[in-house]
mmCIF file of C-alpha atoms in Angstrom:
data_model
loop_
_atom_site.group_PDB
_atom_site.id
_atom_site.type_symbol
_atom_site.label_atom_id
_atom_site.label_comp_id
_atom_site.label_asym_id
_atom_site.label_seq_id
_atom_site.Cartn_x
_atom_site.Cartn_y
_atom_site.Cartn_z
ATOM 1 C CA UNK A 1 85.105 -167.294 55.815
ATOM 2 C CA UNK A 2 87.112 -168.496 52.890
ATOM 3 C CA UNK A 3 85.462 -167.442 49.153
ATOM 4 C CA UNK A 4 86.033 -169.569 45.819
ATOM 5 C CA UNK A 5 88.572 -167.474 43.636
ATOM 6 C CA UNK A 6 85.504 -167.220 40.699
ATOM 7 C CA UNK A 7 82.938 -166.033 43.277
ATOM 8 C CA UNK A 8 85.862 -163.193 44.147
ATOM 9 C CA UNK A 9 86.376 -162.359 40.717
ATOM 10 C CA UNK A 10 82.720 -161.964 39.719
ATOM 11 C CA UNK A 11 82.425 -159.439 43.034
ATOM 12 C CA UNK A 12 84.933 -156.672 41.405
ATOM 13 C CA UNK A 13 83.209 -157.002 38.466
ATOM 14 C CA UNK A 14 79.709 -156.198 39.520
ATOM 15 C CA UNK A 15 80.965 -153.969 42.575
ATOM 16 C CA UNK A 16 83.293 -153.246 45.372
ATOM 17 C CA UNK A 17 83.916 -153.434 48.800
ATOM 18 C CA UNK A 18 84.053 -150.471 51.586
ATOM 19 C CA UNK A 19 86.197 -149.519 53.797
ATOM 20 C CA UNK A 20 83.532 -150.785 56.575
ATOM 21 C CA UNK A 21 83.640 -154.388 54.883
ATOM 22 C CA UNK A 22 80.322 -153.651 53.573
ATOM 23 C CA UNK A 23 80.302 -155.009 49.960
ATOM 24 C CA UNK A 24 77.997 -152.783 47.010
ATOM 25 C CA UNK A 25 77.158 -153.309 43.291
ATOM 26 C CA UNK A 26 77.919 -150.660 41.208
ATOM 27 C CA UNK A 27 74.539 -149.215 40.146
ATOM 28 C CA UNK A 28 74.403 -149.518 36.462
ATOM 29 C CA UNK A 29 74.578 -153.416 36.536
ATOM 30 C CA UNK A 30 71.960 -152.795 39.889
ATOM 31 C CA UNK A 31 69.361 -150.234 37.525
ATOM 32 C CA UNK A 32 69.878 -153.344 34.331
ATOM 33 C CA UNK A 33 68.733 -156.145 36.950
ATOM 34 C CA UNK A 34 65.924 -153.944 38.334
ATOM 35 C CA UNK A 35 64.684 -153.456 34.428
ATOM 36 C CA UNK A 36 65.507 -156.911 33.426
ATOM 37 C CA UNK A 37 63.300 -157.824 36.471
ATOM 38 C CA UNK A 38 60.308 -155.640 35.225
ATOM 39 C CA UNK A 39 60.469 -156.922 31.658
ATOM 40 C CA UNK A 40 59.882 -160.446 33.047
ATOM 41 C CA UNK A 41 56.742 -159.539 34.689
ATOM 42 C CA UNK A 42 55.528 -157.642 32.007
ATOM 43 C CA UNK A 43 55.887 -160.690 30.270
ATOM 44 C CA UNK A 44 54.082 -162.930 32.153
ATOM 45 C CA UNK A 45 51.446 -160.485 32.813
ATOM 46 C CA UNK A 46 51.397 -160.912 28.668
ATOM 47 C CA UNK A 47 51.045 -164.359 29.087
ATOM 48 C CA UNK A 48 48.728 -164.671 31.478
ATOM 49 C CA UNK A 49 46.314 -162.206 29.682
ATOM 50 C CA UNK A 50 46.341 -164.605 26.365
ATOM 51 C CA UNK A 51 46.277 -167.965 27.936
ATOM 52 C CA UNK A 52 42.399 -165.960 29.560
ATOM 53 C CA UNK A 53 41.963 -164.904 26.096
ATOM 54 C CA UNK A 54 42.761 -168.163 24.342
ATOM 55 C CA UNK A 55 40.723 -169.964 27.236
ATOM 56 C CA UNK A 56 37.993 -167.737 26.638
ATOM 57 C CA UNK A 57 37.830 -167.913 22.722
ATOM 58 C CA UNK A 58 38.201 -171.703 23.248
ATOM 59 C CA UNK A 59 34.807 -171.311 25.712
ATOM 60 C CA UNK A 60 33.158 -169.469 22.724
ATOM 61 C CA UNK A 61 34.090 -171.594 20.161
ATOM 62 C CA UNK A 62 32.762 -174.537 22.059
ATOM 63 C CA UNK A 63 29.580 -172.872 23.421
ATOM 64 C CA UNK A 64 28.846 -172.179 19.731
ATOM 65 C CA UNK A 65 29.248 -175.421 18.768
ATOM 66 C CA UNK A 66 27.218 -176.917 21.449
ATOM 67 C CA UNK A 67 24.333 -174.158 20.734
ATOM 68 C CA UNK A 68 24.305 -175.181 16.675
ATOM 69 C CA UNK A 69 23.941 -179.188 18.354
ATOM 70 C CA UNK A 70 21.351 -178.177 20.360
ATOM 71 C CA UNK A 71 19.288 -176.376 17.557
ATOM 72 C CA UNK A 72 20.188 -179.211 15.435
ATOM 73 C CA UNK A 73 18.979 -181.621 17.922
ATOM 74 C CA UNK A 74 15.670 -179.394 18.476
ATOM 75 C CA UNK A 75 14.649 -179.786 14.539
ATOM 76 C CA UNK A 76 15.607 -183.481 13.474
ATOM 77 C CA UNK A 77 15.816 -185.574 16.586
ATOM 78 C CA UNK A 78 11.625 -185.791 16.899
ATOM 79 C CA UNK A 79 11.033 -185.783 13.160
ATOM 80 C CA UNK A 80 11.174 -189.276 12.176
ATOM 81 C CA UNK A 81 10.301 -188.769 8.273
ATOM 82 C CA UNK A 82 13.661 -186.128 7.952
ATOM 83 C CA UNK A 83 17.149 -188.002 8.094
ATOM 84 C CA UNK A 84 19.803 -185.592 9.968
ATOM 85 C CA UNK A 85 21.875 -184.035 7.297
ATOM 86 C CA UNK A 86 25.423 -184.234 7.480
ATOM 87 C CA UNK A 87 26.173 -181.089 9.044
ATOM 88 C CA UNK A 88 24.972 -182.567 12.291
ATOM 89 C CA UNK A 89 27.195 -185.104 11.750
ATOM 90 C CA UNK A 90 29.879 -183.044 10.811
ATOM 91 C CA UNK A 91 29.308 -180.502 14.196
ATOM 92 C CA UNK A 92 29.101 -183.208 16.408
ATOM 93 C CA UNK A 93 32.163 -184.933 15.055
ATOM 94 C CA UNK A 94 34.158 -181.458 15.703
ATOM 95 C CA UNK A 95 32.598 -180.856 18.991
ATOM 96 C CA UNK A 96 34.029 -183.991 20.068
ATOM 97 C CA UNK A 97 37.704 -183.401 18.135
ATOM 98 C CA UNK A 98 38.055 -179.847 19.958
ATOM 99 C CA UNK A 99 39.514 -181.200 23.077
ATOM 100 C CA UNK A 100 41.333 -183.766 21.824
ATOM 101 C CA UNK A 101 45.148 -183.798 20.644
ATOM 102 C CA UNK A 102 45.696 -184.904 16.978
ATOM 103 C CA UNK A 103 46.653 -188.242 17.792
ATOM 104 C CA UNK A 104 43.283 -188.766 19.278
ATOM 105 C CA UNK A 105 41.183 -187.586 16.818
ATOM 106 C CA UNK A 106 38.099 -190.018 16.005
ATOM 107 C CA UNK A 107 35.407 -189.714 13.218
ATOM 108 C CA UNK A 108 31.756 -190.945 13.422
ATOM 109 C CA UNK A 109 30.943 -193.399 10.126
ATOM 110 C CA UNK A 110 29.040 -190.528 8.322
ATOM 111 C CA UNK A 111 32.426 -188.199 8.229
ATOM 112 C CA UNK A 112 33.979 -191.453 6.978
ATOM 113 C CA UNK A 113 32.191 -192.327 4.226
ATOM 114 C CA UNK A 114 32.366 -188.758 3.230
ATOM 115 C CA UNK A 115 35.915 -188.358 2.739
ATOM 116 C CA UNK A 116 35.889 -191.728 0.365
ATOM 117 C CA UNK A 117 33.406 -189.491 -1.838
ATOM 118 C CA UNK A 118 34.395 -188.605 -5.144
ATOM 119 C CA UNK A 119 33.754 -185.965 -7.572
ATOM 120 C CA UNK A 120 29.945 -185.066 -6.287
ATOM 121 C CA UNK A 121 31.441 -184.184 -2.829
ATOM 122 C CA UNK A 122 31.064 -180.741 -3.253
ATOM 123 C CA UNK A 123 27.515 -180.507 -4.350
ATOM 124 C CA UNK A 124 26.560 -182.988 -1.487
ATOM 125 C CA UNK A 125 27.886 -180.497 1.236
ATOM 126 C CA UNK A 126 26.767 -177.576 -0.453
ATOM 127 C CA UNK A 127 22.893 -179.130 -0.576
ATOM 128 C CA UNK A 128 23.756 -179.049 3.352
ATOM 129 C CA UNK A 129 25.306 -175.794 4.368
ATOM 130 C CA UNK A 130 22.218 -174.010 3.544
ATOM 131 C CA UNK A 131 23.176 -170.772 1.989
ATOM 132 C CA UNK A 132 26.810 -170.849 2.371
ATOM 133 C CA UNK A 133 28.471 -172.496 -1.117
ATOM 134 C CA UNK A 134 27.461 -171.573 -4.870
ATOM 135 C CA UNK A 135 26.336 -174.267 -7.018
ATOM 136 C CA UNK A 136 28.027 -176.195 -9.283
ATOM 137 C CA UNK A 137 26.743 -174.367 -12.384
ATOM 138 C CA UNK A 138 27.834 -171.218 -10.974
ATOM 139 C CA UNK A 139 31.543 -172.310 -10.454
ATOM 140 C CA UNK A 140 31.245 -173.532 -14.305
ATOM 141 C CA UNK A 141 30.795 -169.950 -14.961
ATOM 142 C CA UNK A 142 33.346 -168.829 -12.740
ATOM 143 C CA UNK A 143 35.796 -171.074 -13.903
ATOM 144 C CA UNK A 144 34.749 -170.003 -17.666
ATOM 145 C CA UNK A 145 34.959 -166.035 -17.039
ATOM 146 C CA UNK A 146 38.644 -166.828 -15.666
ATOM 147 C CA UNK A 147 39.863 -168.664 -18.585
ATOM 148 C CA UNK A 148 40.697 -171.821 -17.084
ATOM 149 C CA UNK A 149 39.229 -174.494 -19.494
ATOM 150 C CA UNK A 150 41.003 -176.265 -21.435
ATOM 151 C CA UNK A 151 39.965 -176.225 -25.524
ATOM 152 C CA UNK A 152 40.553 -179.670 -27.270
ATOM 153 C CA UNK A 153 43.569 -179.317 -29.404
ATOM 154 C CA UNK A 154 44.454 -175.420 -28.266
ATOM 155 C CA UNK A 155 48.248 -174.942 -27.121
ATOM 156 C CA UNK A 156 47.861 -172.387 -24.248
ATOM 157 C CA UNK A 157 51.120 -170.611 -24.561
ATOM 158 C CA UNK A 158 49.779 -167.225 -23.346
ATOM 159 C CA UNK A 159 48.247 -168.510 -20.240
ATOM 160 C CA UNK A 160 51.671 -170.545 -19.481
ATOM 161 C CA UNK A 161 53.417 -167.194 -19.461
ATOM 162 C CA UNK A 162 50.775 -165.926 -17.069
ATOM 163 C CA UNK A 163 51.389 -168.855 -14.825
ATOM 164 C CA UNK A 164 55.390 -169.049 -15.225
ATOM 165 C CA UNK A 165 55.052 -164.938 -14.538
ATOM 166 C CA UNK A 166 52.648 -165.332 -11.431
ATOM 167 C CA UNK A 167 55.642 -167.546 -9.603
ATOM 168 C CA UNK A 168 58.343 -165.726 -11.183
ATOM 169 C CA UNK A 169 60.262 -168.008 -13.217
ATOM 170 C CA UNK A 170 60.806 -168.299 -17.253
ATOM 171 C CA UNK A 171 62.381 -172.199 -17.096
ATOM 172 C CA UNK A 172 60.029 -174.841 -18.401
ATOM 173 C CA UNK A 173 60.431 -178.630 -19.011
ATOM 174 C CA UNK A 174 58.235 -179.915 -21.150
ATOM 175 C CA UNK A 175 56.525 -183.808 -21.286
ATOM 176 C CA UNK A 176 54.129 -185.660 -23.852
ATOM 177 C CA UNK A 177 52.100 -189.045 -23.069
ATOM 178 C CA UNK A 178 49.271 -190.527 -24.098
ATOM 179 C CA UNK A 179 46.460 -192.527 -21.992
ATOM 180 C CA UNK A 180 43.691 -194.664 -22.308
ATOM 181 C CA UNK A 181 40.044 -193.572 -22.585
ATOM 182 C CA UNK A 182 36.930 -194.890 -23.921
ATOM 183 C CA UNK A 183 35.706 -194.093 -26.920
ATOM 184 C CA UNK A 184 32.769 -191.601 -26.889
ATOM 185 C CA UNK A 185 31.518 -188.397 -29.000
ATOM 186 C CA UNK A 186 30.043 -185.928 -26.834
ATOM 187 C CA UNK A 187 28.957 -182.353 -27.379
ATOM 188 C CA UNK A 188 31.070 -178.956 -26.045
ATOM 189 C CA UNK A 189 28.262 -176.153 -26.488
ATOM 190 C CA UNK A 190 30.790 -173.769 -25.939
ATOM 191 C CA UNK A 191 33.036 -174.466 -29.488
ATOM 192 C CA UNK A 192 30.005 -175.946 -31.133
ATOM 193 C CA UNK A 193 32.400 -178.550 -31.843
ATOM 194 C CA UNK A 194 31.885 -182.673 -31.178
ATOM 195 C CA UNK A 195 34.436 -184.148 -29.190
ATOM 196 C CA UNK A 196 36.135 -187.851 -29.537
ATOM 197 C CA UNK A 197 37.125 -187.885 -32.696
ATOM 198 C CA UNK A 198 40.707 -188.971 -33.286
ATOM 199 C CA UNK A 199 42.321 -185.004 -34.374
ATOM 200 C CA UNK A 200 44.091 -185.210 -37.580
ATOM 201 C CA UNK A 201 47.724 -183.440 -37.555
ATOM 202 C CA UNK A 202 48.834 -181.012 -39.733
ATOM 203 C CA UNK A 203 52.681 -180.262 -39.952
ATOM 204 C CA UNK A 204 52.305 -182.470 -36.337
ATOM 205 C CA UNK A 205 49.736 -180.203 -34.759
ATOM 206 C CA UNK A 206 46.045 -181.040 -34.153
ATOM 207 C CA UNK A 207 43.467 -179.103 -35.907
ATOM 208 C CA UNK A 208 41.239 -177.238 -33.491
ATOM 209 C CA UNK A 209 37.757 -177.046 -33.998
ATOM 210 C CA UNK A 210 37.679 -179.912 -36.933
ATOM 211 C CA UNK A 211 34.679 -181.547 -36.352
ATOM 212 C CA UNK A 212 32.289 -178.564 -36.473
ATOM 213 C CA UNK A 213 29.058 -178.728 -38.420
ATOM 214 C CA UNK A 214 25.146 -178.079 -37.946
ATOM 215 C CA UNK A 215 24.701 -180.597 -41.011
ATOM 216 C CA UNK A 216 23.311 -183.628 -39.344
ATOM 217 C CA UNK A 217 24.641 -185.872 -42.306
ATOM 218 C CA UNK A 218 28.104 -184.687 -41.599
ATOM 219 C CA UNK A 219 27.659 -185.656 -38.244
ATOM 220 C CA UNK A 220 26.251 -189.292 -39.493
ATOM 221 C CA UNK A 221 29.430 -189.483 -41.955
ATOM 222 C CA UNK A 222 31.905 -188.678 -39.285
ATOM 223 C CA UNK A 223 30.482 -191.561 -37.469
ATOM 224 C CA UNK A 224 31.243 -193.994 -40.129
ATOM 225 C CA UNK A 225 34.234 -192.873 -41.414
ATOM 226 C CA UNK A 226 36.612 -191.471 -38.731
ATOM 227 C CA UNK A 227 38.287 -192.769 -36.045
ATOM 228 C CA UNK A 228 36.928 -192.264 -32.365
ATOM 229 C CA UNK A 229 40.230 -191.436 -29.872
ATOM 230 C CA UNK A 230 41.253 -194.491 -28.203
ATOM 231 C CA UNK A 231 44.379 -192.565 -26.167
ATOM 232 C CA UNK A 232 44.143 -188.970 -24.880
ATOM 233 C CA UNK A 233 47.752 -187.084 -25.828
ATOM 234 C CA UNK A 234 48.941 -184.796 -22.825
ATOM 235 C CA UNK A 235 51.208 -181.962 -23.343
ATOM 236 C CA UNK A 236 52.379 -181.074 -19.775
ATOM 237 C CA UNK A 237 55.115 -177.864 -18.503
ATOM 238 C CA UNK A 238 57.106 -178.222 -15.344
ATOM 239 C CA UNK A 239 58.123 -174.726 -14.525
ATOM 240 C CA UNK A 240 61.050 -175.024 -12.501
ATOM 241 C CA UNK A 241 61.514 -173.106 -9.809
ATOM 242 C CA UNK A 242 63.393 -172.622 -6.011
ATOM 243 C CA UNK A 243 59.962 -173.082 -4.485
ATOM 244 C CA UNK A 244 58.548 -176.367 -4.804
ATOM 245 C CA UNK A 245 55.494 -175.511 -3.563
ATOM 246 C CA UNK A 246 55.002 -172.486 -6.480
ATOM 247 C CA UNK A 247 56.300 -175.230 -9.188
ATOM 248 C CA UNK A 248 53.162 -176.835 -10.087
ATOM 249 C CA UNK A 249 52.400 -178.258 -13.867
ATOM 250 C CA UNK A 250 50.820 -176.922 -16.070
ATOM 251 C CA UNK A 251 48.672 -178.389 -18.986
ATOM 252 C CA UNK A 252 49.244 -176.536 -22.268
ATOM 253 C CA UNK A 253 47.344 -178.759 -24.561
ATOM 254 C CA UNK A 254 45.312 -182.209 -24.783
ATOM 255 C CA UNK A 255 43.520 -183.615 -27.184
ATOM 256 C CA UNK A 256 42.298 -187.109 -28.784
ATOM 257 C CA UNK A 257 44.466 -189.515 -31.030
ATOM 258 C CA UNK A 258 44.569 -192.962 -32.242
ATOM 259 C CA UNK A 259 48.365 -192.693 -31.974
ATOM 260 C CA UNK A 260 49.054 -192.980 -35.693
ATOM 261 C CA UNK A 261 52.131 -190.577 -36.052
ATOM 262 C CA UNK A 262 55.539 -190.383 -37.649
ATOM 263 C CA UNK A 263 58.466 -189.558 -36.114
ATOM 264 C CA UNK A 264 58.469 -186.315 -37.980
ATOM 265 C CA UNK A 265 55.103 -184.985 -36.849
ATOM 266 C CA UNK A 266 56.161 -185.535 -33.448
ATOM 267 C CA UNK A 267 59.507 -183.268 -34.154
ATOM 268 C CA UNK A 268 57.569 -180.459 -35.944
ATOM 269 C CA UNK A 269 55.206 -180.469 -32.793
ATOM 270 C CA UNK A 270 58.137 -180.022 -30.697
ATOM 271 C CA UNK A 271 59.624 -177.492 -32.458
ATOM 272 C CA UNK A 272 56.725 -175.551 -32.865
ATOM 273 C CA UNK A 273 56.347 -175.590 -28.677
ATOM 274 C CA UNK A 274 59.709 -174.674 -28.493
ATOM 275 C CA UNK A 275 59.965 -171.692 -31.285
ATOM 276 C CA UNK A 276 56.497 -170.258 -29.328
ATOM 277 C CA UNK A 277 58.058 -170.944 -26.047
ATOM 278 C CA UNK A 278 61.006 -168.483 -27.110
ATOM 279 C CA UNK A 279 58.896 -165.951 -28.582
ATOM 280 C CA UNK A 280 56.760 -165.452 -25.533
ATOM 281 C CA UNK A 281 60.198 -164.958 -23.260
ATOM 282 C CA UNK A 282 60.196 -168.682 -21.959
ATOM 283 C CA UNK A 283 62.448 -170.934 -21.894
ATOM 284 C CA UNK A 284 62.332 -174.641 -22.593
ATOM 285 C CA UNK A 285 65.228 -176.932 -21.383
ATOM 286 C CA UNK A 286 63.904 -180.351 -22.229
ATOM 287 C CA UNK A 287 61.558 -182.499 -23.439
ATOM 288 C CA UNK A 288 60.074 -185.702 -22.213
ATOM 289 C CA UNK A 289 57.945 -188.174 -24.599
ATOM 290 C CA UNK A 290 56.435 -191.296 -24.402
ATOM 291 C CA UNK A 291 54.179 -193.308 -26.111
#
């Protein structure tokens, strides 16, 4: 029996052939097919043991959903003067999701009408995970105790660096607009300070905390004699960095204007961002204005 010339040359390289015509492998390449062999069933005994895990947490999952349904079902579905709050709706809706791939997913009209919600989103599911989420008052005082507000007419150069060091990168680009609001004077308990008024600039900046008083005719004469901020002017910082994702923007000041500046205000402002910019160890490439 004839033997292809590639099929003879792979034989003396895996073994040889006896005097008897009996043909053996040479038994290192034997032992590293015998432990290839084992590491393939060890590997689909792996397998095997997390698709039954998987399967099983998948069983869980769903017989936990099922159970919150049920006790769900148990305390609304006969009480005709309670409406079924939205985590029924919400359960149900995942219940019937779990199974499906994500081109198949289908929402009930609640779930719907939820995510076109706006800003009182959060408080509505919070009112309905009983004991789970903290109220909106209490994230006011979070947010507060972390520094995170933003003063009207304050240039947050300190908390920039503290954002530009968190993603590690001291490059900045730098943009000013203004936008429309309506004119209103409201109240900020925590500067004792009324807000709306257009800010007047010194050397181009703002002054923070103008419009303070406890003198109720002050009050009445800053009604009649200043300006109430028709535009809103935004300072925003671009870090830039490798990682989009890390690069977000960054508002370092805002505050109200009627828009009456001169050319030169607007370059003292600018300098003064950049010269504070340098002294904290940033760097600022360019600027962007528009108005």
């Amino acid at each position: 029996q004839s033997e292809s010339p590639a099929v003879t040359d792979i034989k003396k390289k895996v073994g040889f052939e006896l005097n008897d015509g009996r043909f053996m492998v040479k038994s290192g390449i034997e032992n590293g097919i015998d432990y290839l062999i084992l590491l393939l069933k060890q590997k689909k005994e792996e397998l095997a043991i997390r698709s039954e895990s998987k399967e099983n947490e998948d069983e869980n999952e769903n017989a936990l959903t099922s159970l919150s349904l049920q006790l769900y079902e148990q305390r609304y579905t006969n009480d005709d003067d309670h409406e079924q709050p939205f985590l029924f709706s919400l359960l149900k809706n995942i219940a019937q999701n779990m199974n499906q791939s994500k081109n198949h997913y289908r929402y009930n009209k609640d779930v719907e009408r939820f995510a076109l919600c706006g800003r009182n989103c959060y408080d509505f599911v919070r009112l309905n995970l009983f004991y789970a989420l903290p109220s909106i008052i209490t994230l006011d005082n979070i947010i507060n105790k972390q520094n995170l507000k933003v003063t009207e007419c304050e240039f947050r150069f300190r908390s920039l660096k503290d954002h530009l060091t968190a993603i590690n990168s001291p490059f900045v680009f730098g943009s000013e607009d203004c936008t429309g609001v309506v004119p209103r004077i409201e109240y900020d308990g925590a500067t004792n300070c009324f807000i709306g008024f257009s800010s007047p600039l010194v050397h181009g900046l703002p002054l923070i905390n103008e419009f303070k008083t406890d003198d109720f005719e002050q009050l009445k004469t800053w009604f009649e004699t200043k300006d109430k901020s028709t535009l809103i002017n935004l300072h925003m910082m671009q870090p830039l960095s490798p990682t989009l994702s890390s690069s977000t923007s960054f508002i370092l000041s805002a505050y109200g204007t009627n828009n009456r500046a001169i050319a030169n205000d607007i370059l003292r402002r600018w300098l003064f961002i950049y010269e504070q910019c340098y002294a904290e160890g940033m760097y600022f490439f360019h600027t962007s204005i528009k108005f």
